[in-house]
PDB file of C-alpha atoms in Angstrom:
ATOM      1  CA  UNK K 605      -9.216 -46.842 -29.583  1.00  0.00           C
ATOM      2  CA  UNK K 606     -11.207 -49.771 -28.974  1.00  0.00           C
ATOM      3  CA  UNK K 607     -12.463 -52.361 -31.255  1.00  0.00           C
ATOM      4  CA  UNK K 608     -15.951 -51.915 -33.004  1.00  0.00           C
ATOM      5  CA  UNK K 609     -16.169 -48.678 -31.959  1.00  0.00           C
ATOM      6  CA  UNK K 610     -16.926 -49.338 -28.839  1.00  0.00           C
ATOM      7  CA  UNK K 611     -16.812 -46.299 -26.298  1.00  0.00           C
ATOM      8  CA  UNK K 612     -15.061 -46.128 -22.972  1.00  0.00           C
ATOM      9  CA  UNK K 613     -17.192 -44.550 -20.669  1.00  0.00           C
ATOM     10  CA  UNK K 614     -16.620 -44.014 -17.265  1.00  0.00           C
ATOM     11  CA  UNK K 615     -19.002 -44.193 -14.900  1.00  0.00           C
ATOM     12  CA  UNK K 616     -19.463 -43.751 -11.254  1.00  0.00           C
ATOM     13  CA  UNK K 617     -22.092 -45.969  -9.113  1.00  0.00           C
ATOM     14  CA  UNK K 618     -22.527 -43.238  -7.224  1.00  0.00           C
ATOM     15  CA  UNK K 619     -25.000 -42.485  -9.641  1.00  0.00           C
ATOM     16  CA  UNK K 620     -26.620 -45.246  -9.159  1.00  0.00           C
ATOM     17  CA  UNK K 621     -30.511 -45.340  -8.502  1.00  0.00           C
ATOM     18  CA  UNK K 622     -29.976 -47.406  -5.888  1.00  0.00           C
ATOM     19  CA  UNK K 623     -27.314 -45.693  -3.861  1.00  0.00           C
ATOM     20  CA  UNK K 624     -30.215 -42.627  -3.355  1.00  0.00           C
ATOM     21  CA  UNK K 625     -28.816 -41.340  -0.273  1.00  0.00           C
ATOM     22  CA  UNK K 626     -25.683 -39.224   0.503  1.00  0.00           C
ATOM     23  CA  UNK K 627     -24.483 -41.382   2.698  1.00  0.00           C
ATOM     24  CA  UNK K 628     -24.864 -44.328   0.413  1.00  0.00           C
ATOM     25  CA  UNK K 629     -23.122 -42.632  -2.882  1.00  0.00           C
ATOM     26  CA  UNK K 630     -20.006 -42.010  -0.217  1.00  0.00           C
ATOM     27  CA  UNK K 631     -19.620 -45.305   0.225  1.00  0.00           C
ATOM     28  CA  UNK K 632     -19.549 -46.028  -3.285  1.00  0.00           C
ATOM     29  CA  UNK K 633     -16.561 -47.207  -5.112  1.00  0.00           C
ATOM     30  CA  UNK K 634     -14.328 -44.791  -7.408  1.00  0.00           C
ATOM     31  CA  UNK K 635     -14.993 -44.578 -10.793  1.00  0.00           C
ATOM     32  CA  UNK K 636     -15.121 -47.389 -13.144  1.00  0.00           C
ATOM     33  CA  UNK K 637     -14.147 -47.656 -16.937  1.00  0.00           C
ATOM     34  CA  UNK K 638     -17.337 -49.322 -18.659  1.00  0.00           C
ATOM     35  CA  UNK K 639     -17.398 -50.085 -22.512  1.00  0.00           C
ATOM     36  CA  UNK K 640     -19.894 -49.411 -24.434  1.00  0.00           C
ATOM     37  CA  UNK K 641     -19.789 -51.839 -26.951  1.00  0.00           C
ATOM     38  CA  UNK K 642     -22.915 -51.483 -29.125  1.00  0.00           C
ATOM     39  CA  UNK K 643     -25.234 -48.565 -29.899  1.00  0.00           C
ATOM     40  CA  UNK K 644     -27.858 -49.937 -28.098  1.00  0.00           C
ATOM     41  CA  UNK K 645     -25.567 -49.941 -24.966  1.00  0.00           C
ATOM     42  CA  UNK K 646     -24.535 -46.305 -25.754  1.00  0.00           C
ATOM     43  CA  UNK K 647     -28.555 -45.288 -25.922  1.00  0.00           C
ATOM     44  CA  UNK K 648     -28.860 -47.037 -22.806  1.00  0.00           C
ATOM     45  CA  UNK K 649     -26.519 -45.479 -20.950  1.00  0.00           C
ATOM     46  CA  UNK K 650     -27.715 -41.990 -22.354  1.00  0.00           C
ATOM     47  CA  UNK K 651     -31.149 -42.416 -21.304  1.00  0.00           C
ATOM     48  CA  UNK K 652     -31.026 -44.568 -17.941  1.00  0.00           C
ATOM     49  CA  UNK K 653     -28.183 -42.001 -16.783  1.00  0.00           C
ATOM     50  CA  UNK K 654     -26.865 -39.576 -18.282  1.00  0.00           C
ATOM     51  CA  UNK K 655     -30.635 -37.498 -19.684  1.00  0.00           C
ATOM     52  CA  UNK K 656     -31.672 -37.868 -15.575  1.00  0.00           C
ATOM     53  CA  UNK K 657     -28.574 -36.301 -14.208  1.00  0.00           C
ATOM     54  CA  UNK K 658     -29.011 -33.267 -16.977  1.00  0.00           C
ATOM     55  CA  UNK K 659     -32.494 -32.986 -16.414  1.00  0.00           C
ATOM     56  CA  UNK K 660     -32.032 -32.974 -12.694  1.00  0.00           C
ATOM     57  CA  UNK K 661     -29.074 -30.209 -13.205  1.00  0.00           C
ATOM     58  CA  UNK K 662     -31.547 -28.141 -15.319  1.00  0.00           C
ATOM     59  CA  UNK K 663     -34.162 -28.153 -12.577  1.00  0.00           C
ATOM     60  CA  UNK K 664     -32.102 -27.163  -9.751  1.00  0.00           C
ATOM     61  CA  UNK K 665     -30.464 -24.193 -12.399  1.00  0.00           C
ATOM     62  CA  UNK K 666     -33.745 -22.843 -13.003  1.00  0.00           C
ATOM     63  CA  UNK K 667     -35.407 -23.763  -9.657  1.00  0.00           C
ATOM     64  CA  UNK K 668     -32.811 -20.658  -8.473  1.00  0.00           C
ATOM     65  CA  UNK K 669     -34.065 -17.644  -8.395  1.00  0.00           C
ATOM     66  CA  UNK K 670     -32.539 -15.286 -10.044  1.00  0.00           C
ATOM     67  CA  UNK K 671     -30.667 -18.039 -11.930  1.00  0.00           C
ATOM     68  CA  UNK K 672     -26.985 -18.268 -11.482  1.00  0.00           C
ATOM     69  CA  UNK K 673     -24.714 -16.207 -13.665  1.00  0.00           C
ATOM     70  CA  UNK K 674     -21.860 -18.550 -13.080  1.00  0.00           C
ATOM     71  CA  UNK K 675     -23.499 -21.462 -15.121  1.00  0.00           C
ATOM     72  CA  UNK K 676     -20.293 -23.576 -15.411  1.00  0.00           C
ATOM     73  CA  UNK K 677     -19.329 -22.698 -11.899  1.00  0.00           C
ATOM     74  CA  UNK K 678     -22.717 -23.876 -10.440  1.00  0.00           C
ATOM     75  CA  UNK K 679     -22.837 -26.813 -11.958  1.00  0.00           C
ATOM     76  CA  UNK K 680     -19.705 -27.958 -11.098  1.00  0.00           C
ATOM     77  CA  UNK K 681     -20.795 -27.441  -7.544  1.00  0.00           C
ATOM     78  CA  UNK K 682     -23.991 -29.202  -8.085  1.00  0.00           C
ATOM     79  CA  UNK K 683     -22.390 -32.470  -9.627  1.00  0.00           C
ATOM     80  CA  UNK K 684     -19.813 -32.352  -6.952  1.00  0.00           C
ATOM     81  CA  UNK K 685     -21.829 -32.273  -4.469  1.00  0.00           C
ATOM     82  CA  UNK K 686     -25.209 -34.279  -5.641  1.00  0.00           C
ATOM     83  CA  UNK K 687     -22.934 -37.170  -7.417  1.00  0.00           C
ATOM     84  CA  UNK K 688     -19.998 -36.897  -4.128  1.00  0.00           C
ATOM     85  CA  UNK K 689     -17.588 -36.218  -7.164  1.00  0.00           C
ATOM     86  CA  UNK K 690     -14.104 -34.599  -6.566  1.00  0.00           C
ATOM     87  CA  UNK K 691     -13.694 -31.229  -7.456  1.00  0.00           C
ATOM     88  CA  UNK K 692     -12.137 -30.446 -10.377  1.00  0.00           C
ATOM     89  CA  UNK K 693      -8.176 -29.694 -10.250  1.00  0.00           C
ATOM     90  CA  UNK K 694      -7.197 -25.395 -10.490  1.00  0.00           C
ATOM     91  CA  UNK K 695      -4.108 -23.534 -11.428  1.00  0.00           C
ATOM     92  CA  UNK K 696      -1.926 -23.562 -14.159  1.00  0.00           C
ATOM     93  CA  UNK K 697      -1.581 -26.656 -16.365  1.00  0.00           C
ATOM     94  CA  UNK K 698       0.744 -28.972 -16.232  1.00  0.00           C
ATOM     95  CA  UNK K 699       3.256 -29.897 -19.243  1.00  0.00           C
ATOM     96  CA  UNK K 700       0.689 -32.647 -20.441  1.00  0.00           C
ATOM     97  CA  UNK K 701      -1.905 -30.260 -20.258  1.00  0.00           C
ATOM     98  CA  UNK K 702      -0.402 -27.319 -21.980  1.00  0.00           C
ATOM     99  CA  UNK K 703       0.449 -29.329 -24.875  1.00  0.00           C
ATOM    100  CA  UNK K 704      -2.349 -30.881 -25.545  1.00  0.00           C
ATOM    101  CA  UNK K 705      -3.448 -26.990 -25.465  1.00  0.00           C
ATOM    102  CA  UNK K 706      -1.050 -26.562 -27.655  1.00  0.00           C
ATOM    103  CA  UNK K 707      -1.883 -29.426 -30.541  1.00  0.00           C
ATOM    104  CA  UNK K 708      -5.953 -27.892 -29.962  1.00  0.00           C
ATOM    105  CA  UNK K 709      -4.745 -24.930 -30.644  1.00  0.00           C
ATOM    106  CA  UNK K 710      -3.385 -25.992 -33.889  1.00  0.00           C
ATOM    107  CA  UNK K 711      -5.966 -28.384 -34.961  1.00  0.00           C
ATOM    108  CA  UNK K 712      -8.582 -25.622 -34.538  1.00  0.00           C
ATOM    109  CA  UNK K 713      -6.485 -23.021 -36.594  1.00  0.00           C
ATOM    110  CA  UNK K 714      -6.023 -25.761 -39.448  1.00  0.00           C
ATOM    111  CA  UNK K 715      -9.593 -26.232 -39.470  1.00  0.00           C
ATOM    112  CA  UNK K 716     -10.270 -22.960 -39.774  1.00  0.00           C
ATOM    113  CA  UNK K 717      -7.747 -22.485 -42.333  1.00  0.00           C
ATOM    114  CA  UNK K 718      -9.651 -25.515 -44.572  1.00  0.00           C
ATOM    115  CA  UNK K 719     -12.957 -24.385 -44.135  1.00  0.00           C
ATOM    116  CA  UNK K 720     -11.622 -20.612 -45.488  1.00  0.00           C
ATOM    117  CA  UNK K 721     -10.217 -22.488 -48.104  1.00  0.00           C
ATOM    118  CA  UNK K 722     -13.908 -23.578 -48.881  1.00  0.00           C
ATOM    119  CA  UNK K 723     -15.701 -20.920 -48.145  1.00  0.00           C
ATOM    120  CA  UNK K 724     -13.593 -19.098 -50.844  1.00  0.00           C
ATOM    121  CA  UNK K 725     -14.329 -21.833 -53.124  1.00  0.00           C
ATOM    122  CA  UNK K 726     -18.323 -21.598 -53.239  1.00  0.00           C
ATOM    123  CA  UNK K 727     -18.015 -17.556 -53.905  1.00  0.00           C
TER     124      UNK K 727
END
């Protein structure tokens, strides 16, 4: 956790305005860790880059006609190719991975469990 609340964010330039072409987001470094120290910087970075890159996803979505069934699969393949990202990893999780699943898992079922708890209360 960092201090002040500050947010780690990472970014790519590839995303960049001013790497607009293909061949220029290739040549752009990896990603980058940026903090987001302040609210101000957080709005900032919502609405110079991450509302574009939605709103640009949304277009080409419903630009498609019929639109794709496969929403999450589709815009994977968008942001992977528009933004020169890797593709995601498949298979079967690794240990990490499964228990992290695993602690989810039980977070979400204690949740549930509280907000029963609750919900019983109020009736």
């Amino acid at each position: 956790s960092l201090a002040g609340g500050a947010a780690p964010i990472t970014s790519s330039p590839a995303s960049d305005s001013r790497l607009a072409t293909p061949a220029a987001r290739m040549a752009a470094p990896p990603l980058e860790l940026r903090i987001l120290a302040s609210q101000a910087d957080r709005q900032e970075f919502l609405r110079g880059e991450v509302r574009p890159s939605l709103e640009k996803l949304a277009q080409v979505y419903f630009a498609k006609k019929p639109p794709p069934e496969d929403v999450v699969g589709f815009l994977i393949a968008e942001l992977t190719r528009d933004e020169c990202m890797p593709h995601p990893a498949e298979g079967a999780l690794d240990e990490d991975e499964v228990l992290e699943k695993e602690e989810l898992t039980e977070k979400i079922q204690a949740l549930r469990t509280q907000l029963d708890h609750f919900q019983s209360k109020k009736r």
